[in-house]
Short mmCIF file of N, CA and C in Angstrom, two decimals:
data_model
loop_
_atom_site.label_atom_id
_atom_site.label_comp_id
_atom_site.label_asym_id
_atom_site.label_seq_id
_atom_site.Cartn_x
_atom_site.Cartn_y
_atom_site.Cartn_z
N UNK A 28 89.76 -23.53 -26.90
CA UNK A 28 88.91 -22.75 -26.01
C UNK A 28 89.80 -22.09 -24.96
N UNK A 29 89.68 -20.80 -24.79
CA UNK A 29 90.54 -20.10 -23.82
C UNK A 29 90.24 -20.51 -22.38
N UNK A 30 91.25 -20.40 -21.55
CA UNK A 30 91.11 -20.75 -20.14
C UNK A 30 89.98 -19.97 -19.46
N UNK A 31 89.78 -18.71 -19.85
CA UNK A 31 88.77 -17.90 -19.18
C UNK A 31 87.38 -18.47 -19.41
N UNK A 32 87.09 -18.96 -20.62
CA UNK A 32 85.78 -19.56 -20.88
C UNK A 32 85.64 -20.86 -20.11
N UNK A 33 86.71 -21.67 -20.07
CA UNK A 33 86.67 -22.90 -19.28
C UNK A 33 86.35 -22.58 -17.83
N UNK A 34 87.04 -21.57 -17.30
CA UNK A 34 86.85 -21.24 -15.89
C UNK A 34 85.44 -20.72 -15.63
N UNK A 35 84.89 -19.95 -16.56
CA UNK A 35 83.53 -19.45 -16.39
C UNK A 35 82.54 -20.61 -16.35
N UNK A 36 82.74 -21.59 -17.20
CA UNK A 36 81.88 -22.77 -17.22
C UNK A 36 82.02 -23.56 -15.92
N UNK A 37 83.24 -23.77 -15.48
CA UNK A 37 83.48 -24.52 -14.25
C UNK A 37 82.83 -23.80 -13.07
N UNK A 38 82.96 -22.48 -13.01
CA UNK A 38 82.35 -21.71 -11.91
C UNK A 38 80.84 -21.90 -11.86
N UNK A 39 80.20 -21.97 -13.03
CA UNK A 39 78.74 -22.16 -13.07
C UNK A 39 78.35 -23.49 -12.46
N UNK A 40 79.14 -24.52 -12.68
CA UNK A 40 78.81 -25.86 -12.18
C UNK A 40 79.18 -26.03 -10.71
N UNK A 41 80.14 -25.28 -10.22
CA UNK A 41 80.61 -25.48 -8.85
C UNK A 41 80.14 -24.41 -7.88
N UNK A 42 79.31 -23.49 -8.36
CA UNK A 42 78.79 -22.44 -7.48
C UNK A 42 78.01 -23.09 -6.34
N UNK A 43 78.09 -22.52 -5.13
CA UNK A 43 77.41 -23.11 -3.98
C UNK A 43 75.91 -23.35 -4.21
N UNK A 44 75.28 -22.48 -4.95
CA UNK A 44 73.84 -22.64 -5.19
C UNK A 44 73.55 -22.89 -6.67
N UNK A 45 74.41 -23.65 -7.28
CA UNK A 45 74.24 -23.95 -8.70
C UNK A 45 72.94 -24.70 -8.93
N UNK A 46 72.26 -24.34 -9.98
CA UNK A 46 71.04 -25.03 -10.36
C UNK A 46 71.45 -26.21 -11.23
N UNK A 47 71.84 -27.30 -10.58
CA UNK A 47 72.37 -28.45 -11.31
C UNK A 47 71.38 -29.04 -12.31
N UNK A 48 70.11 -29.16 -11.99
CA UNK A 48 69.18 -29.69 -13.01
C UNK A 48 69.17 -28.83 -14.28
N UNK A 49 69.21 -27.52 -14.10
CA UNK A 49 69.24 -26.63 -15.27
C UNK A 49 70.54 -26.77 -16.04
N UNK A 50 71.65 -26.85 -15.32
CA UNK A 50 72.95 -27.00 -15.98
C UNK A 50 73.04 -28.35 -16.70
N UNK A 51 72.50 -29.39 -16.10
CA UNK A 51 72.50 -30.71 -16.74
C UNK A 51 71.69 -30.67 -18.03
N UNK A 52 70.54 -30.00 -17.97
CA UNK A 52 69.72 -29.85 -19.18
C UNK A 52 70.50 -29.10 -20.27
N UNK A 53 71.25 -28.11 -19.84
CA UNK A 53 72.04 -27.34 -20.80
C UNK A 53 73.13 -28.21 -21.42
N UNK A 54 73.75 -29.06 -20.63
CA UNK A 54 74.79 -29.95 -21.16
C UNK A 54 74.16 -30.94 -22.15
N UNK A 55 72.96 -31.39 -21.86
CA UNK A 55 72.28 -32.30 -22.78
C UNK A 55 72.01 -31.62 -24.12
N UNK A 56 71.65 -30.33 -24.08
CA UNK A 56 71.39 -29.57 -25.31
C UNK A 56 72.67 -29.18 -26.02
N UNK A 57 73.72 -28.94 -25.24
CA UNK A 57 74.99 -28.45 -25.80
C UNK A 57 76.13 -29.36 -25.34
N UNK A 58 76.32 -30.50 -26.00
CA UNK A 58 77.36 -31.45 -25.58
C UNK A 58 78.77 -30.85 -25.53
N UNK A 59 79.00 -29.76 -26.24
CA UNK A 59 80.32 -29.13 -26.21
C UNK A 59 80.66 -28.61 -24.81
N UNK A 60 79.65 -28.37 -23.99
CA UNK A 60 79.91 -27.96 -22.61
C UNK A 60 80.57 -29.08 -21.82
N UNK A 61 80.10 -30.30 -22.03
CA UNK A 61 80.73 -31.45 -21.38
C UNK A 61 82.16 -31.61 -21.89
N UNK A 62 82.34 -31.45 -23.19
CA UNK A 62 83.69 -31.53 -23.75
C UNK A 62 84.60 -30.48 -23.13
N UNK A 63 84.06 -29.29 -22.89
CA UNK A 63 84.86 -28.23 -22.27
C UNK A 63 85.27 -28.61 -20.85
N UNK A 64 84.35 -29.23 -20.10
CA UNK A 64 84.70 -29.67 -18.74
C UNK A 64 85.76 -30.76 -18.78
N UNK A 65 85.62 -31.69 -19.70
CA UNK A 65 86.62 -32.76 -19.82
C UNK A 65 87.98 -32.19 -20.19
N UNK A 66 87.99 -31.20 -21.06
CA UNK A 66 89.25 -30.54 -21.45
C UNK A 66 89.84 -29.76 -20.28
N UNK A 67 88.97 -29.12 -19.50
CA UNK A 67 89.44 -28.28 -18.38
C UNK A 67 90.14 -29.09 -17.31
N UNK A 68 89.87 -30.38 -17.21
CA UNK A 68 90.54 -31.23 -16.22
C UNK A 68 92.04 -31.28 -16.49
N UNK A 69 92.46 -31.04 -17.72
CA UNK A 69 93.88 -31.05 -18.06
C UNK A 69 94.49 -29.66 -18.05
N UNK A 70 93.76 -28.68 -17.56
CA UNK A 70 94.24 -27.30 -17.55
C UNK A 70 95.52 -27.16 -16.72
N UNK A 71 96.33 -26.19 -17.09
CA UNK A 71 97.52 -25.87 -16.31
C UNK A 71 97.17 -25.06 -15.06
N UNK A 72 95.97 -24.48 -15.04
CA UNK A 72 95.52 -23.66 -13.92
C UNK A 72 94.81 -24.57 -12.91
N UNK A 73 95.36 -24.65 -11.71
CA UNK A 73 94.86 -25.59 -10.70
C UNK A 73 93.38 -25.37 -10.40
N UNK A 74 92.94 -24.13 -10.24
CA UNK A 74 91.53 -23.91 -9.87
C UNK A 74 90.58 -24.34 -10.98
N UNK A 75 91.03 -24.23 -12.23
CA UNK A 75 90.22 -24.70 -13.36
C UNK A 75 90.20 -26.22 -13.36
N UNK A 76 91.36 -26.83 -13.21
CA UNK A 76 91.50 -28.30 -13.23
C UNK A 76 90.66 -28.94 -12.12
N UNK A 77 90.80 -28.44 -10.90
CA UNK A 77 90.10 -29.04 -9.77
C UNK A 77 88.62 -28.66 -9.76
N UNK A 78 88.30 -27.46 -10.24
CA UNK A 78 86.91 -27.06 -10.36
C UNK A 78 86.18 -27.92 -11.37
N UNK A 79 86.84 -28.22 -12.49
CA UNK A 79 86.25 -29.08 -13.51
C UNK A 79 86.04 -30.49 -12.96
N UNK A 80 87.00 -30.98 -12.19
CA UNK A 80 86.86 -32.31 -11.60
C UNK A 80 85.66 -32.34 -10.65
N UNK A 81 85.49 -31.28 -9.87
CA UNK A 81 84.36 -31.20 -8.95
C UNK A 81 83.04 -31.14 -9.73
N UNK A 82 83.03 -30.35 -10.79
CA UNK A 82 81.82 -30.23 -11.61
C UNK A 82 81.45 -31.58 -12.22
N UNK A 83 82.45 -32.29 -12.72
CA UNK A 83 82.20 -33.61 -13.31
C UNK A 83 81.73 -34.60 -12.24
N UNK A 84 82.29 -34.49 -11.04
CA UNK A 84 81.84 -35.35 -9.94
C UNK A 84 80.37 -35.07 -9.62
N UNK A 85 79.98 -33.79 -9.57
CA UNK A 85 78.59 -33.42 -9.31
C UNK A 85 77.68 -33.94 -10.43
N UNK A 86 78.11 -33.79 -11.66
CA UNK A 86 77.34 -34.30 -12.79
C UNK A 86 77.18 -35.81 -12.73
N UNK A 87 78.25 -36.49 -12.35
CA UNK A 87 78.19 -37.96 -12.30
C UNK A 87 77.19 -38.45 -11.28
N UNK A 88 76.99 -37.69 -10.22
CA UNK A 88 76.02 -38.07 -9.21
C UNK A 88 74.59 -37.79 -9.63
N UNK A 89 74.39 -36.76 -10.43
CA UNK A 89 73.05 -36.34 -10.85
C UNK A 89 72.63 -36.90 -12.21
N UNK A 90 73.60 -37.08 -13.10
CA UNK A 90 73.29 -37.53 -14.46
C UNK A 90 74.41 -38.44 -14.97
N UNK A 91 74.56 -39.61 -14.35
CA UNK A 91 75.67 -40.49 -14.75
C UNK A 91 75.59 -40.93 -16.20
N UNK A 92 74.39 -40.96 -16.77
CA UNK A 92 74.24 -41.35 -18.17
C UNK A 92 74.95 -40.40 -19.13
N UNK A 93 75.09 -39.13 -18.72
CA UNK A 93 75.79 -38.16 -19.56
C UNK A 93 77.29 -38.45 -19.62
N UNK A 94 77.83 -38.95 -18.52
CA UNK A 94 79.27 -39.15 -18.43
C UNK A 94 79.72 -40.57 -18.78
N UNK A 95 78.80 -41.51 -18.74
CA UNK A 95 79.18 -42.90 -18.94
C UNK A 95 79.93 -43.15 -20.25
N UNK A 96 79.58 -42.49 -21.35
CA UNK A 96 80.35 -42.71 -22.58
C UNK A 96 81.84 -42.34 -22.45
N UNK A 97 82.18 -41.60 -21.40
CA UNK A 97 83.56 -41.19 -21.16
C UNK A 97 84.21 -41.98 -20.03
N UNK A 98 83.66 -43.16 -19.76
CA UNK A 98 84.14 -44.01 -18.66
C UNK A 98 85.66 -44.19 -18.71
N UNK A 99 86.19 -44.50 -19.87
CA UNK A 99 87.64 -44.74 -20.00
C UNK A 99 88.46 -43.52 -19.62
N UNK A 100 87.93 -42.34 -19.94
CA UNK A 100 88.61 -41.09 -19.58
C UNK A 100 88.77 -41.02 -18.06
N UNK A 101 87.69 -41.29 -17.34
CA UNK A 101 87.74 -41.22 -15.87
C UNK A 101 88.57 -42.36 -15.29
N UNK A 102 88.45 -43.52 -15.86
CA UNK A 102 89.22 -44.67 -15.37
C UNK A 102 90.71 -44.40 -15.50
N UNK A 103 91.11 -43.66 -16.52
CA UNK A 103 92.54 -43.38 -16.69
C UNK A 103 93.09 -42.50 -15.56
N UNK A 104 92.21 -41.76 -14.90
CA UNK A 104 92.66 -40.91 -13.79
C UNK A 104 92.82 -41.69 -12.48
N UNK A 105 92.42 -42.95 -12.47
CA UNK A 105 92.57 -43.76 -11.25
C UNK A 105 94.03 -43.96 -10.89
N UNK A 106 94.93 -43.76 -11.85
CA UNK A 106 96.37 -43.91 -11.61
C UNK A 106 97.11 -42.59 -11.74
N UNK A 107 96.37 -41.49 -11.69
CA UNK A 107 96.98 -40.17 -11.82
C UNK A 107 97.86 -39.89 -10.61
N UNK A 108 98.96 -39.20 -10.83
CA UNK A 108 99.86 -38.87 -9.72
C UNK A 108 99.25 -37.85 -8.77
N UNK A 109 98.27 -37.07 -9.25
CA UNK A 109 97.61 -36.08 -8.42
C UNK A 109 96.49 -36.75 -7.63
N UNK A 110 96.61 -36.75 -6.32
CA UNK A 110 95.64 -37.47 -5.49
C UNK A 110 94.24 -36.87 -5.57
N UNK A 111 94.11 -35.58 -5.75
CA UNK A 111 92.78 -34.97 -5.84
C UNK A 111 92.07 -35.46 -7.09
N UNK A 112 92.76 -35.49 -8.21
CA UNK A 112 92.16 -36.01 -9.44
C UNK A 112 91.85 -37.50 -9.31
N UNK A 113 92.73 -38.21 -8.63
CA UNK A 113 92.52 -39.65 -8.43
C UNK A 113 91.28 -39.90 -7.57
N UNK A 114 91.11 -39.13 -6.49
CA UNK A 114 89.95 -39.29 -5.61
C UNK A 114 88.66 -38.95 -6.36
N UNK A 115 88.69 -37.88 -7.15
CA UNK A 115 87.51 -37.53 -7.93
C UNK A 115 87.18 -38.64 -8.92
N UNK A 116 88.19 -39.22 -9.53
CA UNK A 116 87.97 -40.31 -10.49
C UNK A 116 87.32 -41.51 -9.79
N UNK A 117 87.76 -41.82 -8.59
CA UNK A 117 87.17 -42.93 -7.83
C UNK A 117 85.68 -42.68 -7.59
N UNK A 118 85.35 -41.46 -7.17
CA UNK A 118 83.95 -41.12 -6.91
C UNK A 118 83.12 -41.12 -8.19
N UNK A 119 83.68 -40.59 -9.27
CA UNK A 119 82.96 -40.54 -10.53
C UNK A 119 82.71 -41.94 -11.07
N UNK A 120 83.74 -42.79 -11.08
CA UNK A 120 83.58 -44.16 -11.58
C UNK A 120 82.53 -44.89 -10.72
N UNK A 121 82.55 -44.65 -9.44
CA UNK A 121 81.54 -45.24 -8.56
C UNK A 121 80.12 -44.79 -8.93
N UNK A 122 79.97 -43.51 -9.23
CA UNK A 122 78.65 -43.00 -9.63
C UNK A 122 78.22 -43.56 -10.98
N UNK A 123 79.18 -43.82 -11.86
CA UNK A 123 78.84 -44.33 -13.18
C UNK A 123 78.38 -45.78 -13.13
N UNK A 124 78.65 -46.46 -12.04
CA UNK A 124 78.20 -47.85 -11.89
C UNK A 124 76.68 -47.96 -11.96
N UNK A 125 75.98 -46.89 -11.61
CA UNK A 125 74.52 -46.90 -11.67
C UNK A 125 74.01 -47.09 -13.10
N UNK A 126 74.77 -46.66 -14.07
CA UNK A 126 74.38 -46.79 -15.47
C UNK A 126 74.69 -48.19 -15.98
N UNK A 127 75.78 -48.75 -15.50
CA UNK A 127 76.24 -50.06 -15.96
C UNK A 127 75.36 -51.11 -15.35
#
């Protein structure tokens, strides 16, 4: 998936007035969107990487059940050298506790 599509998806989730319930419904219908966000966290482009992390953090607060199957993915970021990704992982794992 090209970086431009990843970034377009990330922008939709991180927009100041994003309709998160609608976007969450879309992710439920199209699981490849969640896969795209998970992939975007490893992007070489900082704004895509951090935007995806923010989008996933927002999703984890609103629909932790969608992200819980990827718990190990987020837990692996708890030791990431990048502090922003590490902080997002801490918040996401905390939100996923509601499902557990």
